[in-house]
């Protein structure tokens, strides 16, 4: 009997395979064109958070990209829960999972012939995978105490009539360029993209909020990914009696705000303490972010910053 630890299992084109065997053709449309939709969902206590919303967004992206995954949203949800069930025993209960849906158009017709397959395109590549978040969470631990600095890079958000950021796709070169331009200025800073009109759009993997006089403001939905975490903040703010509005925000609004923060699935919320080298208010995480994060922790039954600190203490090599 083998004493090798069991590998994580991935749902890959209709069957379960060990993660190391889930590989795509170099002619897959994902590699050729960045032509694919994806989603990142996280768990709390091993239960997916707002999975249905992530899948709704995935199916909206695929509809517009004209990618047919060959399964209904209900089936996708069922398989996702199965993937989690297969892999849950490999991970201790304190650590949560990141779930990934990666769906491409597959190998396109002309490349089928290149690889010696005379048939038409064989269909989409569908991968549903999951991995423990311990390393990610450990790296977030200091951010909950210190916040992050932000920089506006030269790279702009792409207007939605040129490439629609509302679809979550792997055509993300501009986000990478923005990240590189940002780290040239400040290696630890995160990018905040502005759109062609100079209004704040979003981060390269996060949405942005500011707090002014106790009210939350976040950019309009035009040029951004409509984040699931962004929606969660709307709901939490509503429950806490904090007003929350979508409106055009420019860098001036962020420079003069009382607080600012990013939202995204893996870390939920982190404070933005500086913009382009200038402190936002006192240049430290503020009370509204803490209030919202406490409410989020209560909602999911996990102390979100506490879990990150636990991972930082217990994960080797951090
Ligand atoms: C460009 C972009 N904006 C916003 C977000 C935040 O979305 P969510 O809260 O659904 O994770 C992401 C997440 O990856 C993103 O890539």
PDB file of C-alpha atoms in Angstrom, residues 10-12 14-16 51 55 71-86 99 101 126-128:
ATOM      1  CA  UNK A  10     -10.007  18.178  -9.164  1.00  0.00           C
ATOM      2  CA  UNK A  11     -13.190  17.868 -11.184  1.00  0.00           C
ATOM      3  CA  UNK A  12     -11.810  17.986 -14.687  1.00  0.00           C
ATOM      4  CA  UNK A  14     -16.482  15.208 -16.224  1.00  0.00           C
ATOM      5  CA  UNK A  15     -14.255  13.164 -13.897  1.00  0.00           C
ATOM      6  CA  UNK A  16     -12.200  13.447 -10.749  1.00  0.00           C
ATOM      7  CA  UNK A  51     -21.490  30.273  -3.825  1.00  0.00           C
ATOM      8  CA  UNK A  55     -21.988  30.902  -9.915  1.00  0.00           C
ATOM      9  CA  UNK A  71     -23.781  21.663 -17.358  1.00  0.00           C
ATOM     10  CA  UNK A  72     -26.505  23.676 -15.685  1.00  0.00           C
ATOM     11  CA  UNK A  73     -25.852  26.076 -12.823  1.00  0.00           C
ATOM     12  CA  UNK A  74     -27.534  23.622 -10.435  1.00  0.00           C
ATOM     13  CA  UNK A  75     -25.254  20.824 -11.637  1.00  0.00           C
ATOM     14  CA  UNK A  76     -22.215  23.084 -11.301  1.00  0.00           C
ATOM     15  CA  UNK A  77     -23.238  23.877  -7.731  1.00  0.00           C
ATOM     16  CA  UNK A  78     -23.690  20.200  -6.902  1.00  0.00           C
ATOM     17  CA  UNK A  79     -20.297  19.251  -8.338  1.00  0.00           C
ATOM     18  CA  UNK A  80     -18.638  22.165  -6.512  1.00  0.00           C
ATOM     19  CA  UNK A  81     -19.952  20.890  -3.180  1.00  0.00           C
ATOM     20  CA  UNK A  82     -18.757  17.383  -4.115  1.00  0.00           C
ATOM     21  CA  UNK A  83     -15.256  18.705  -4.882  1.00  0.00           C
ATOM     22  CA  UNK A  84     -15.190  20.329  -1.467  1.00  0.00           C
ATOM     23  CA  UNK A  85     -16.400  17.129   0.194  1.00  0.00           C
ATOM     24  CA  UNK A  86     -13.684  15.074  -1.564  1.00  0.00           C
ATOM     25  CA  UNK A  99     -12.617  27.134  -4.614  1.00  0.00           C
ATOM     26  CA  UNK A 101     -13.936  27.490 -11.278  1.00  0.00           C
ATOM     27  CA  UNK A 126     -14.133  22.701 -17.149  1.00  0.00           C
ATOM     28  CA  UNK A 127     -12.009  22.585 -13.997  1.00  0.00           C
ATOM     29  CA  UNK A 128     -13.314  22.884 -10.439  1.00  0.00           C
TER      30      UNK A 128
END
